[in-house]
């Protein structure tokens, strides 16, 4: 592949749209495969999850998302970054173990402040697993009531404090005892996580995925591989933000992923997004063009090295019209929140439009020709970006994109 390949100014955004599986050339056959390719999809807002997944799965509908959770193939939890994500059941435990050490200090400090010790955690786990064993997956309010009955929480929510309740919910999921599964309305029921595939079935194998275990580096390489494959072009800083790994460790994981995917015995299969990764740099920043680097140029050449699937430039050449089409994306979509720097997608004014209060609550967004052109807050209608060049074409394309998503979500 030529080292000098480059393209037009919106190339970075277009390449990411391709990698994200948002066009027919890279879309997944079903919602479970869509999540597997991404490894983890932000799930902070339950109502946004079906929207994010159907966009990345060929012909999928809202009912297909519900079925994937009901069957146990998809789960919702806190596998990384202190933020709730959707993963496949097969990836949940090894990913959780590989990154859990990143929150150890915060966990200790929080538990000391809340008066939670191992005895409290043990009683909370026994009460939760006993309840689920009797009743099956339960709603959050039902589990909290069981903890209150066990004397772990005050019966007055204001007295016990929301932080203590939340910490017990998060900690037992982080420890691999509980996980969220079937959807009921706008909530995922809490279930026993111990029957999910164990961490030893992941890339670390019997060596384990946890920090300090023999398989930890292999686990990080697989995290980097899937992140770069499904989000690239990305930098080590992007991966560090996505996982909370130190940037040097993220860089090493990306280099490991490049080496693994370019090995002679790597099982290349573009149909399942198993493709070699390559390195690149931009010319003109994130709104410039992308230039692939020779195979020998790696992370030691500077912090501006990017990683992406090797076939993306050719895919872009063949799919420019599809990549430039109008997309209606949900709140917290990975095309926006999955990167440290989103300059290729929007500017500072666009970021304020997407998240006006700077409080982590994002609005659904419209992307046209690789740039954010509007947001669509629930119940408020369209709010156009300052730089959007409104036209009859754009307004009609936005309307079609919204209607198409709403139709699929309703089935």
mmCIF file of C-alpha atoms in Angstrom:
data_model
loop_
_atom_site.group_PDB
_atom_site.id
_atom_site.type_symbol
_atom_site.label_atom_id
_atom_site.label_comp_id
_atom_site.label_asym_id
_atom_site.label_seq_id
_atom_site.Cartn_x
_atom_site.Cartn_y
_atom_site.Cartn_z
ATOM 1 C CA UNK A 1 0.000 0.000 0.000
ATOM 2 C CA UNK A 2 1.571 3.363 -0.959
ATOM 3 C CA UNK A 3 3.013 5.367 1.912
ATOM 4 C CA UNK A 4 2.030 8.649 0.247
ATOM 5 C CA UNK A 5 -1.716 8.037 -0.045
ATOM 6 C CA UNK A 6 -3.674 11.080 1.078
ATOM 7 C CA UNK A 7 -7.078 12.630 0.480
ATOM 8 C CA UNK A 8 -9.268 15.699 0.903
ATOM 9 C CA UNK A 9 -9.828 17.801 4.063
ATOM 10 C CA UNK A 10 -12.782 15.836 5.472
ATOM 11 C CA UNK A 11 -10.928 12.567 5.186
ATOM 12 C CA UNK A 12 -10.388 12.014 8.912
ATOM 13 C CA UNK A 13 -14.082 12.255 9.656
ATOM 14 C CA UNK A 14 -14.975 10.096 6.652
ATOM 15 C CA UNK A 15 -12.484 7.413 7.652
ATOM 16 C CA UNK A 16 -13.921 7.314 11.164
ATOM 17 C CA UNK A 17 -17.476 7.002 9.835
ATOM 18 C CA UNK A 18 -16.307 4.028 7.780
ATOM 19 C CA UNK A 19 -14.527 2.407 10.706
ATOM 20 C CA UNK A 20 -17.560 2.909 12.934
ATOM 21 C CA UNK A 21 -19.653 0.665 10.669
ATOM 22 C CA UNK A 22 -22.073 3.451 9.750
ATOM 23 C CA UNK A 23 -22.127 2.695 6.001
ATOM 24 C CA UNK A 24 -23.090 -0.450 4.066
ATOM 25 C CA UNK A 25 -19.475 -1.306 3.248
ATOM 26 C CA UNK A 26 -18.571 -1.798 6.923
ATOM 27 C CA UNK A 27 -21.900 -2.374 8.648
ATOM 28 C CA UNK A 28 -22.251 -5.454 10.868
ATOM 29 C CA UNK A 29 -24.792 -8.202 10.086
ATOM 30 C CA UNK A 30 -26.517 -7.907 13.494
ATOM 31 C CA UNK A 31 -26.414 -5.875 16.708
ATOM 32 C CA UNK A 32 -24.318 -8.379 18.667
ATOM 33 C CA UNK A 33 -21.624 -8.369 16.009
ATOM 34 C CA UNK A 34 -21.807 -4.557 15.899
ATOM 35 C CA UNK A 35 -21.005 -4.421 19.617
ATOM 36 C CA UNK A 36 -18.304 -7.090 19.345
ATOM 37 C CA UNK A 37 -16.504 -5.051 16.698
ATOM 38 C CA UNK A 38 -16.617 -1.909 18.852
ATOM 39 C CA UNK A 39 -15.716 -3.934 21.988
ATOM 40 C CA UNK A 40 -17.623 -1.445 24.166
ATOM 41 C CA UNK A 41 -20.376 1.018 23.241
ATOM 42 C CA UNK A 42 -21.251 3.788 25.657
ATOM 43 C CA UNK A 43 -24.563 2.971 27.329
ATOM 44 C CA UNK A 44 -25.018 5.820 29.786
ATOM 45 C CA UNK A 45 -28.470 6.693 28.423
ATOM 46 C CA UNK A 46 -30.532 3.487 27.999
ATOM 47 C CA UNK A 47 -32.897 5.050 25.460
ATOM 48 C CA UNK A 48 -29.933 5.934 23.208
ATOM 49 C CA UNK A 49 -28.529 2.399 23.070
ATOM 50 C CA UNK A 50 -30.957 0.912 20.507
ATOM 51 C CA UNK A 51 -30.426 3.966 18.295
ATOM 52 C CA UNK A 52 -26.628 3.541 18.353
ATOM 53 C CA UNK A 53 -26.780 -0.180 17.657
ATOM 54 C CA UNK A 54 -29.306 -0.268 14.803
ATOM 55 C CA UNK A 55 -27.205 2.250 12.875
ATOM 56 C CA UNK A 56 -24.328 -0.236 12.909
ATOM 57 C CA UNK A 57 -26.310 -3.422 12.135
ATOM 58 C CA UNK A 58 -27.747 -4.212 8.736
ATOM 59 C CA UNK A 59 -31.543 -3.876 8.832
ATOM 60 C CA UNK A 60 -31.700 -4.110 12.624
ATOM 61 C CA UNK A 61 -34.698 -2.778 14.551
ATOM 62 C CA UNK A 62 -35.419 -1.828 18.123
ATOM 63 C CA UNK A 63 -36.882 -5.262 18.796
ATOM 64 C CA UNK A 64 -33.619 -6.884 17.657
ATOM 65 C CA UNK A 65 -31.768 -4.924 20.334
ATOM 66 C CA UNK A 66 -34.265 -6.017 22.986
ATOM 67 C CA UNK A 67 -33.895 -9.629 21.853
ATOM 68 C CA UNK A 68 -30.098 -9.477 22.115
ATOM 69 C CA UNK A 69 -30.305 -8.324 25.735
ATOM 70 C CA UNK A 70 -33.126 -10.749 26.585
ATOM 71 C CA UNK A 71 -31.079 -13.677 25.279
ATOM 72 C CA UNK A 72 -28.047 -12.655 27.332
ATOM 73 C CA UNK A 73 -25.825 -11.982 24.318
ATOM 74 C CA UNK A 74 -25.453 -8.296 25.227
ATOM 75 C CA UNK A 75 -24.973 -6.850 28.716
ATOM 76 C CA UNK A 76 -24.628 -3.422 30.297
ATOM 77 C CA UNK A 77 -22.150 -2.608 33.049
ATOM 78 C CA UNK A 78 -19.053 -0.614 34.070
ATOM 79 C CA UNK A 79 -16.179 -2.508 32.414
ATOM 80 C CA UNK A 80 -13.987 0.573 32.082
ATOM 81 C CA UNK A 81 -13.552 4.291 32.665
ATOM 82 C CA UNK A 82 -16.175 4.570 35.385
ATOM 83 C CA UNK A 83 -18.722 4.965 32.597
ATOM 84 C CA UNK A 84 -21.433 2.466 31.779
ATOM 85 C CA UNK A 85 -20.961 0.563 28.510
ATOM 86 C CA UNK A 86 -22.591 -2.150 26.436
ATOM 87 C CA UNK A 87 -20.466 -5.220 25.672
ATOM 88 C CA UNK A 88 -21.091 -8.718 24.435
ATOM 89 C CA UNK A 89 -21.435 -11.322 27.167
ATOM 90 C CA UNK A 90 -18.275 -12.975 25.822
ATOM 91 C CA UNK A 91 -16.181 -9.827 26.276
ATOM 92 C CA UNK A 92 -17.564 -8.595 29.577
ATOM 93 C CA UNK A 93 -15.377 -10.356 32.148
ATOM 94 C CA UNK A 94 -11.969 -10.199 30.469
ATOM 95 C CA UNK A 95 -12.387 -6.518 29.559
ATOM 96 C CA UNK A 96 -13.525 -5.716 33.081
ATOM 97 C CA UNK A 97 -10.547 -7.518 34.603
ATOM 98 C CA UNK A 98 -8.031 -5.950 32.225
ATOM 99 C CA UNK A 99 -8.993 -2.391 33.178
ATOM 100 C CA UNK A 100 -10.359 -2.675 36.718
ATOM 101 C CA UNK A 101 -7.048 -1.640 38.310
ATOM 102 C CA UNK A 102 -7.448 1.824 36.818
ATOM 103 C CA UNK A 103 -10.201 2.597 39.342
ATOM 104 C CA UNK A 104 -8.658 0.965 42.438
ATOM 105 C CA UNK A 105 -7.570 4.209 44.097
ATOM 106 C CA UNK A 106 -10.941 5.859 43.532
ATOM 107 C CA UNK A 107 -12.709 2.766 44.900
ATOM 108 C CA UNK A 108 -10.674 2.750 48.114
ATOM 109 C CA UNK A 109 -11.188 6.454 48.715
ATOM 110 C CA UNK A 110 -14.924 6.268 48.031
ATOM 111 C CA UNK A 111 -15.478 3.280 50.293
ATOM 112 C CA UNK A 112 -13.566 4.895 53.136
ATOM 113 C CA UNK A 113 -15.728 7.992 52.803
ATOM 114 C CA UNK A 114 -18.994 6.008 52.611
ATOM 115 C CA UNK A 115 -18.145 3.549 55.387
ATOM 116 C CA UNK A 116 -18.234 0.518 53.080
ATOM 117 C CA UNK A 117 -15.906 -2.373 53.918
ATOM 118 C CA UNK A 118 -15.519 -5.982 52.788
ATOM 119 C CA UNK A 119 -18.154 -7.158 55.259
ATOM 120 C CA UNK A 120 -20.718 -4.709 53.850
ATOM 121 C CA UNK A 121 -19.848 -5.721 50.294
ATOM 122 C CA UNK A 122 -20.200 -9.397 51.186
ATOM 123 C CA UNK A 123 -23.624 -8.871 52.730
ATOM 124 C CA UNK A 124 -24.717 -6.783 49.742
ATOM 125 C CA UNK A 125 -23.561 -9.501 47.338
ATOM 126 C CA UNK A 126 -25.325 -12.248 49.290
ATOM 127 C CA UNK A 127 -28.575 -10.265 49.391
ATOM 128 C CA UNK A 128 -28.413 -9.438 45.683
ATOM 129 C CA UNK A 129 -27.540 -12.932 44.472
ATOM 130 C CA UNK A 130 -30.091 -14.506 46.786
ATOM 131 C CA UNK A 131 -32.817 -12.203 45.488
ATOM 132 C CA UNK A 132 -31.909 -12.856 41.844
ATOM 133 C CA UNK A 133 -31.744 -16.587 42.527
ATOM 134 C CA UNK A 134 -35.338 -16.472 43.773
ATOM 135 C CA UNK A 135 -36.876 -13.958 41.386
ATOM 136 C CA UNK A 136 -34.634 -13.825 38.320
ATOM 137 C CA UNK A 137 -33.374 -10.496 36.912
ATOM 138 C CA UNK A 138 -34.656 -7.608 39.027
ATOM 139 C CA UNK A 139 -35.161 -3.873 38.691
ATOM 140 C CA UNK A 140 -32.820 -1.491 40.476
ATOM 141 C CA UNK A 141 -35.553 -0.373 42.880
ATOM 142 C CA UNK A 142 -36.261 -3.988 43.863
ATOM 143 C CA UNK A 143 -32.595 -4.628 44.619
ATOM 144 C CA UNK A 144 -32.305 -1.442 46.673
ATOM 145 C CA UNK A 145 -35.339 -2.495 48.684
ATOM 146 C CA UNK A 146 -33.672 -5.839 49.395
ATOM 147 C CA UNK A 147 -30.565 -4.020 50.641
ATOM 148 C CA UNK A 148 -32.736 -1.859 52.841
ATOM 149 C CA UNK A 149 -34.411 -4.970 54.256
ATOM 150 C CA UNK A 150 -30.946 -6.385 54.983
ATOM 151 C CA UNK A 151 -30.025 -3.250 56.941
ATOM 152 C CA UNK A 152 -27.427 -2.129 54.407
ATOM 153 C CA UNK A 153 -29.246 1.056 53.470
ATOM 154 C CA UNK A 154 -31.501 3.360 55.413
ATOM 155 C CA UNK A 155 -35.161 3.060 54.450
ATOM 156 C CA UNK A 156 -35.154 6.813 53.833
ATOM 157 C CA UNK A 157 -33.326 7.374 50.507
ATOM 158 C CA UNK A 158 -32.305 10.878 51.568
ATOM 159 C CA UNK A 159 -30.755 9.557 54.773
ATOM 160 C CA UNK A 160 -28.810 6.693 53.177
ATOM 161 C CA UNK A 161 -27.587 8.840 50.334
ATOM 162 C CA UNK A 162 -27.638 8.093 46.621
ATOM 163 C CA UNK A 163 -23.853 7.737 46.540
ATOM 164 C CA UNK A 164 -23.860 4.683 48.843
ATOM 165 C CA UNK A 165 -26.577 2.967 46.803
ATOM 166 C CA UNK A 166 -24.830 3.742 43.552
ATOM 167 C CA UNK A 167 -21.473 2.557 44.842
ATOM 168 C CA UNK A 168 -22.849 -0.830 45.857
ATOM 169 C CA UNK A 169 -24.473 -1.217 42.421
ATOM 170 C CA UNK A 170 -21.304 -0.258 40.582
ATOM 171 C CA UNK A 171 -18.840 -2.121 42.806
ATOM 172 C CA UNK A 172 -20.620 -5.475 42.594
ATOM 173 C CA UNK A 173 -20.731 -5.127 38.831
ATOM 174 C CA UNK A 174 -17.082 -4.122 38.686
ATOM 175 C CA UNK A 175 -16.274 -7.217 40.752
ATOM 176 C CA UNK A 176 -18.056 -9.424 38.215
ATOM 177 C CA UNK A 177 -20.927 -10.566 40.443
ATOM 178 C CA UNK A 178 -23.743 -8.566 38.901
ATOM 179 C CA UNK A 179 -24.460 -7.215 35.428
ATOM 180 C CA UNK A 180 -27.385 -5.575 33.674
ATOM 181 C CA UNK A 181 -29.247 -7.578 31.056
ATOM 182 C CA UNK A 182 -32.836 -7.693 29.749
ATOM 183 C CA UNK A 183 -34.516 -4.386 29.002
ATOM 184 C CA UNK A 184 -37.767 -3.417 30.677
ATOM 185 C CA UNK A 185 -38.962 -0.081 29.366
ATOM 186 C CA UNK A 186 -36.073 2.340 29.787
ATOM 187 C CA UNK A 187 -34.241 0.155 32.315
ATOM 188 C CA UNK A 188 -31.939 -2.847 32.182
ATOM 189 C CA UNK A 189 -32.680 -5.475 34.824
ATOM 190 C CA UNK A 190 -29.874 -6.613 37.117
ATOM 191 C CA UNK A 191 -28.818 -10.255 36.895
ATOM 192 C CA UNK A 192 -26.147 -12.702 38.051
ATOM 193 C CA UNK A 193 -22.935 -12.204 36.074
ATOM 194 C CA UNK A 194 -21.175 -15.365 37.211
ATOM 195 C CA UNK A 195 -22.566 -17.470 34.382
ATOM 196 C CA UNK A 196 -21.088 -15.259 31.650
ATOM 197 C CA UNK A 197 -17.974 -16.552 29.850
ATOM 198 C CA UNK A 198 -15.020 -16.204 32.206
ATOM 199 C CA UNK A 199 -12.039 -13.908 31.772
ATOM 200 C CA UNK A 200 -9.916 -16.947 30.861
ATOM 201 C CA UNK A 201 -11.859 -17.247 27.589
ATOM 202 C CA UNK A 202 -10.537 -13.842 26.506
ATOM 203 C CA UNK A 203 -7.254 -12.936 24.763
ATOM 204 C CA UNK A 204 -5.176 -13.436 27.924
ATOM 205 C CA UNK A 205 -6.285 -17.058 28.126
ATOM 206 C CA UNK A 206 -5.432 -18.982 31.255
ATOM 207 C CA UNK A 207 -2.767 -16.385 32.005
ATOM 208 C CA UNK A 208 -5.539 -14.003 33.035
ATOM 209 C CA UNK A 209 -6.374 -10.483 31.881
ATOM 210 C CA UNK A 210 -5.902 -8.622 35.176
ATOM 211 C CA UNK A 211 -3.110 -6.134 35.766
ATOM 212 C CA UNK A 212 0.021 -8.050 36.727
ATOM 213 C CA UNK A 213 -1.217 -11.325 35.215
ATOM 214 C CA UNK A 214 0.629 -13.113 32.443
ATOM 215 C CA UNK A 215 -2.124 -12.377 29.924
ATOM 216 C CA UNK A 216 -2.573 -8.684 30.712
ATOM 217 C CA UNK A 217 -0.484 -7.368 27.816
ATOM 218 C CA UNK A 218 -2.334 -9.606 25.350
ATOM 219 C CA UNK A 219 -5.629 -8.292 26.695
ATOM 220 C CA UNK A 220 -4.522 -4.675 26.233
ATOM 221 C CA UNK A 221 -3.376 -5.451 22.686
ATOM 222 C CA UNK A 222 -6.827 -6.842 21.875
ATOM 223 C CA UNK A 223 -8.491 -3.767 23.376
ATOM 224 C CA UNK A 224 -6.242 -1.586 21.212
ATOM 225 C CA UNK A 225 -6.880 -3.726 18.126
ATOM 226 C CA UNK A 226 -10.637 -3.504 18.360
ATOM 227 C CA UNK A 227 -10.620 0.159 19.284
ATOM 228 C CA UNK A 228 -8.378 1.099 16.359
ATOM 229 C CA UNK A 229 -10.308 -1.145 13.986
ATOM 230 C CA UNK A 230 -13.696 0.298 14.939
ATOM 231 C CA UNK A 231 -12.710 3.925 15.649
ATOM 232 C CA UNK A 232 -9.555 4.637 13.645
ATOM 233 C CA UNK A 233 -7.789 6.771 12.724
ATOM 234 C CA UNK A 234 -6.973 7.132 16.424
ATOM 235 C CA UNK A 235 -3.978 8.193 18.477
ATOM 236 C CA UNK A 236 -2.539 6.804 21.684
ATOM 237 C CA UNK A 237 -4.135 9.796 23.418
ATOM 238 C CA UNK A 238 -7.535 8.719 22.072
ATOM 239 C CA UNK A 239 -7.086 5.175 23.388
ATOM 240 C CA UNK A 240 -5.792 6.491 26.716
ATOM 241 C CA UNK A 241 -8.914 8.589 27.148
ATOM 242 C CA UNK A 242 -11.218 5.742 26.058
ATOM 243 C CA UNK A 243 -9.723 3.291 28.556
ATOM 244 C CA UNK A 244 -8.032 5.567 31.163
ATOM 245 C CA UNK A 245 -4.755 3.741 30.495
ATOM 246 C CA UNK A 246 -1.604 5.858 30.782
ATOM 247 C CA UNK A 247 -0.712 7.201 27.346
ATOM 248 C CA UNK A 248 2.588 5.310 27.180
ATOM 249 C CA UNK A 249 0.772 2.060 27.933
ATOM 250 C CA UNK A 250 -1.883 2.865 25.330
ATOM 251 C CA UNK A 251 0.857 3.515 22.768
ATOM 252 C CA UNK A 252 2.505 0.180 23.524
ATOM 253 C CA UNK A 253 -0.843 -1.620 23.196
ATOM 254 C CA UNK A 254 -1.438 -0.034 19.790
ATOM 255 C CA UNK A 255 2.038 -1.020 18.630
ATOM 256 C CA UNK A 256 1.389 -4.572 19.861
ATOM 257 C CA UNK A 257 -1.879 -4.583 17.897
ATOM 258 C CA UNK A 258 -0.092 -3.475 14.713
ATOM 259 C CA UNK A 259 2.489 -6.250 15.136
ATOM 260 C CA UNK A 260 -0.160 -8.903 15.797
ATOM 261 C CA UNK A 261 -2.388 -7.959 12.874
ATOM 262 C CA UNK A 262 0.501 -7.793 10.408
ATOM 263 C CA UNK A 263 1.930 -11.183 11.359
ATOM 264 C CA UNK A 264 1.971 -13.805 8.629
ATOM 265 C CA UNK A 265 -0.319 -16.131 10.599
ATOM 266 C CA UNK A 266 -2.940 -13.492 11.484
ATOM 267 C CA UNK A 267 -6.378 -14.751 10.316
ATOM 268 C CA UNK A 268 -7.397 -11.827 8.098
ATOM 269 C CA UNK A 269 -11.141 -11.701 7.422
ATOM 270 C CA UNK A 270 -12.523 -8.319 6.253
ATOM 271 C CA UNK A 271 -16.076 -9.666 6.590
ATOM 272 C CA UNK A 272 -15.623 -9.740 10.379
ATOM 273 C CA UNK A 273 -13.383 -6.642 10.547
ATOM 274 C CA UNK A 274 -10.274 -8.758 11.206
ATOM 275 C CA UNK A 275 -7.845 -6.704 9.163
ATOM 276 C CA UNK A 276 -4.261 -5.477 9.554
ATOM 277 C CA UNK A 277 -3.681 -2.142 11.244
ATOM 278 C CA UNK A 278 -1.353 0.519 9.844
ATOM 279 C CA UNK A 279 0.149 3.769 11.084
ATOM 280 C CA UNK A 280 -0.465 7.219 9.652
ATOM 281 C CA UNK A 281 -0.055 10.941 10.223
ATOM 282 C CA UNK A 282 -2.209 13.886 9.263
ATOM 283 C CA UNK A 283 -1.194 16.769 7.079
ATOM 284 C CA UNK A 284 -3.042 19.856 8.289
ATOM 285 C CA UNK A 285 -4.296 18.501 11.618
ATOM 286 C CA UNK A 286 -7.490 16.563 12.234
ATOM 287 C CA UNK A 287 -9.217 18.473 9.453
ATOM 288 C CA UNK A 288 -6.417 17.691 7.053
ATOM 289 C CA UNK A 289 -5.519 14.645 5.000
ATOM 290 C CA UNK A 290 -4.224 11.311 6.262
ATOM 291 C CA UNK A 291 -0.890 9.933 5.053
ATOM 292 C CA UNK A 292 -0.010 6.306 5.675
ATOM 293 C CA UNK A 293 3.465 5.626 7.047
ATOM 294 C CA UNK A 294 5.976 2.998 6.112
ATOM 295 C CA UNK A 295 5.720 -0.172 8.185
ATOM 296 C CA UNK A 296 8.902 0.617 10.121
ATOM 297 C CA UNK A 297 7.653 3.966 11.443
ATOM 298 C CA UNK A 298 6.068 3.529 14.853
ATOM 299 C CA UNK A 299 5.170 5.221 18.070
ATOM 300 C CA UNK A 300 8.756 6.266 18.716
ATOM 301 C CA UNK A 301 8.379 8.811 15.909
ATOM 302 C CA UNK A 302 6.125 11.066 17.979
ATOM 303 C CA UNK A 303 2.759 11.489 19.631
ATOM 304 C CA UNK A 304 0.992 12.372 16.387
ATOM 305 C CA UNK A 305 1.051 8.793 15.063
ATOM 306 C CA UNK A 306 -2.400 7.487 14.156
ATOM 307 C CA UNK A 307 -3.625 3.909 13.818
ATOM 308 C CA UNK A 308 -6.320 2.612 11.473
ATOM 309 C CA UNK A 309 -7.377 -0.423 9.528
ATOM 310 C CA UNK A 310 -5.242 -0.889 6.436
ATOM 311 C CA UNK A 311 -8.175 -1.128 4.035
ATOM 312 C CA UNK A 312 -9.867 2.155 5.031
ATOM 313 C CA UNK A 313 -8.284 4.348 2.318
ATOM 314 C CA UNK A 314 -9.463 1.963 -0.421
ATOM 315 C CA UNK A 315 -12.892 1.696 1.174
ATOM 316 C CA UNK A 316 -13.147 5.468 1.205
ATOM 317 C CA UNK A 317 -12.261 5.667 -2.477
ATOM 318 C CA UNK A 318 -15.132 3.286 -3.265
ATOM 319 C CA UNK A 319 -17.715 4.653 -0.820
ATOM 320 C CA UNK A 320 -17.443 8.443 -0.788
ATOM 321 C CA UNK A 321 -21.127 9.066 -1.441
ATOM 322 C CA UNK A 322 -22.227 6.692 1.308
ATOM 323 C CA UNK A 323 -19.776 8.161 3.822
ATOM 324 C CA UNK A 324 -20.910 11.721 3.073
ATOM 325 C CA UNK A 325 -24.614 10.998 3.580
ATOM 326 C CA UNK A 326 -26.627 12.468 6.436
ATOM 327 C CA UNK A 327 -26.557 10.534 9.707
ATOM 328 C CA UNK A 328 -28.871 10.892 12.694
ATOM 329 C CA UNK A 329 -26.843 9.779 15.721
ATOM 330 C CA UNK A 330 -27.987 9.338 19.330
ATOM 331 C CA UNK A 331 -26.732 11.014 22.471
ATOM 332 C CA UNK A 332 -23.327 9.647 23.519
ATOM 333 C CA UNK A 333 -22.635 8.129 20.113
ATOM 334 C CA UNK A 334 -19.132 6.667 19.756
ATOM 335 C CA UNK A 335 -18.489 8.749 16.621
ATOM 336 C CA UNK A 336 -18.523 11.771 18.921
ATOM 337 C CA UNK A 337 -17.608 10.639 22.455
ATOM 338 C CA UNK A 338 -15.179 7.886 21.453
ATOM 339 C CA UNK A 339 -12.232 10.264 20.888
ATOM 340 C CA UNK A 340 -10.173 12.760 22.839
ATOM 341 C CA UNK A 341 -10.161 15.259 19.976
ATOM 342 C CA UNK A 342 -13.259 15.605 17.787
ATOM 343 C CA UNK A 343 -12.152 18.599 15.722
ATOM 344 C CA UNK A 344 -12.695 16.709 12.484
ATOM 345 C CA UNK A 345 -16.381 16.282 13.403
ATOM 346 C CA UNK A 346 -17.217 19.663 14.942
ATOM 347 C CA UNK A 347 -15.735 22.837 16.414
ATOM 348 C CA UNK A 348 -15.971 24.458 19.849
ATOM 349 C CA UNK A 349 -19.339 26.021 19.027
ATOM 350 C CA UNK A 350 -20.622 22.631 17.907
ATOM 351 C CA UNK A 351 -19.417 21.039 21.139
ATOM 352 C CA UNK A 352 -21.385 23.620 23.123
ATOM 353 C CA UNK A 353 -24.447 22.886 21.013
ATOM 354 C CA UNK A 354 -24.097 19.141 21.657
ATOM 355 C CA UNK A 355 -23.416 19.570 25.390
ATOM 356 C CA UNK A 356 -24.581 23.078 26.343
ATOM 357 C CA UNK A 357 -24.204 22.747 30.115
ATOM 358 C CA UNK A 358 -20.782 21.017 29.973
ATOM 359 C CA UNK A 359 -22.258 18.472 32.398
ATOM 360 C CA UNK A 360 -21.717 15.301 30.407
ATOM 361 C CA UNK A 361 -25.267 15.218 29.040
ATOM 362 C CA UNK A 362 -25.156 15.088 25.248
ATOM 363 C CA UNK A 363 -27.820 15.772 22.656
ATOM 364 C CA UNK A 364 -28.608 13.601 19.620
ATOM 365 C CA UNK A 365 -26.813 14.976 16.584
ATOM 366 C CA UNK A 366 -27.047 15.221 12.816
ATOM 367 C CA UNK A 367 -23.920 14.746 10.732
ATOM 368 C CA UNK A 368 -23.750 15.651 7.052
ATOM 369 C CA UNK A 369 -20.674 15.274 4.866
ATOM 370 C CA UNK A 370 -18.623 14.402 7.930
ATOM 371 C CA UNK A 371 -19.539 17.444 10.040
ATOM 372 C CA UNK A 372 -22.127 18.123 12.748
ATOM 373 C CA UNK A 373 -24.854 20.316 11.241
ATOM 374 C CA UNK A 374 -27.549 20.181 13.944
ATOM 375 C CA UNK A 375 -28.684 18.621 17.198
ATOM 376 C CA UNK A 376 -32.144 17.320 17.994
ATOM 377 C CA UNK A 377 -32.969 17.514 21.729
ATOM 378 C CA UNK A 378 -35.957 15.399 22.720
ATOM 379 C CA UNK A 379 -39.096 17.486 22.477
ATOM 380 C CA UNK A 380 -37.317 20.577 21.128
ATOM 381 C CA UNK A 381 -36.914 19.976 17.404
ATOM 382 C CA UNK A 382 -33.797 20.801 15.405
ATOM 383 C CA UNK A 383 -31.168 23.280 16.541
ATOM 384 C CA UNK A 384 -28.817 24.111 13.689
ATOM 385 C CA UNK A 385 -25.075 24.558 14.081
ATOM 386 C CA UNK A 386 -23.711 28.015 13.333
ATOM 387 C CA UNK A 387 -21.573 26.754 10.497
ATOM 388 C CA UNK A 388 -24.244 24.604 8.850
ATOM 389 C CA UNK A 389 -24.998 25.624 5.266
ATOM 390 C CA UNK A 390 -28.731 25.109 5.330
ATOM 391 C CA UNK A 391 -30.358 24.303 2.036
ATOM 392 C CA UNK A 392 -33.375 22.476 0.722
ATOM 393 C CA UNK A 393 -31.137 19.462 0.112
ATOM 394 C CA UNK A 394 -29.770 19.425 3.650
ATOM 395 C CA UNK A 395 -33.132 19.949 5.337
ATOM 396 C CA UNK A 396 -34.687 17.148 3.274
ATOM 397 C CA UNK A 397 -31.738 14.836 4.012
ATOM 398 C CA UNK A 398 -31.964 15.535 7.757
ATOM 399 C CA UNK A 399 -35.694 14.837 7.748
ATOM 400 C CA UNK A 400 -35.169 11.518 5.911
ATOM 401 C CA UNK A 401 -32.395 10.457 8.292
ATOM 402 C CA UNK A 402 -34.539 11.141 11.360
ATOM 403 C CA UNK A 403 -37.597 9.389 9.952
ATOM 404 C CA UNK A 404 -35.545 6.379 8.896
ATOM 405 C CA UNK A 405 -34.172 5.897 12.416
ATOM 406 C CA UNK A 406 -37.532 6.446 14.087
ATOM 407 C CA UNK A 407 -39.143 3.877 11.810
ATOM 408 C CA UNK A 408 -36.523 1.233 12.601
ATOM 409 C CA UNK A 409 -36.668 1.919 16.334
ATOM 410 C CA UNK A 410 -40.428 1.414 16.368
ATOM 411 C CA UNK A 411 -40.221 -2.124 14.979
#
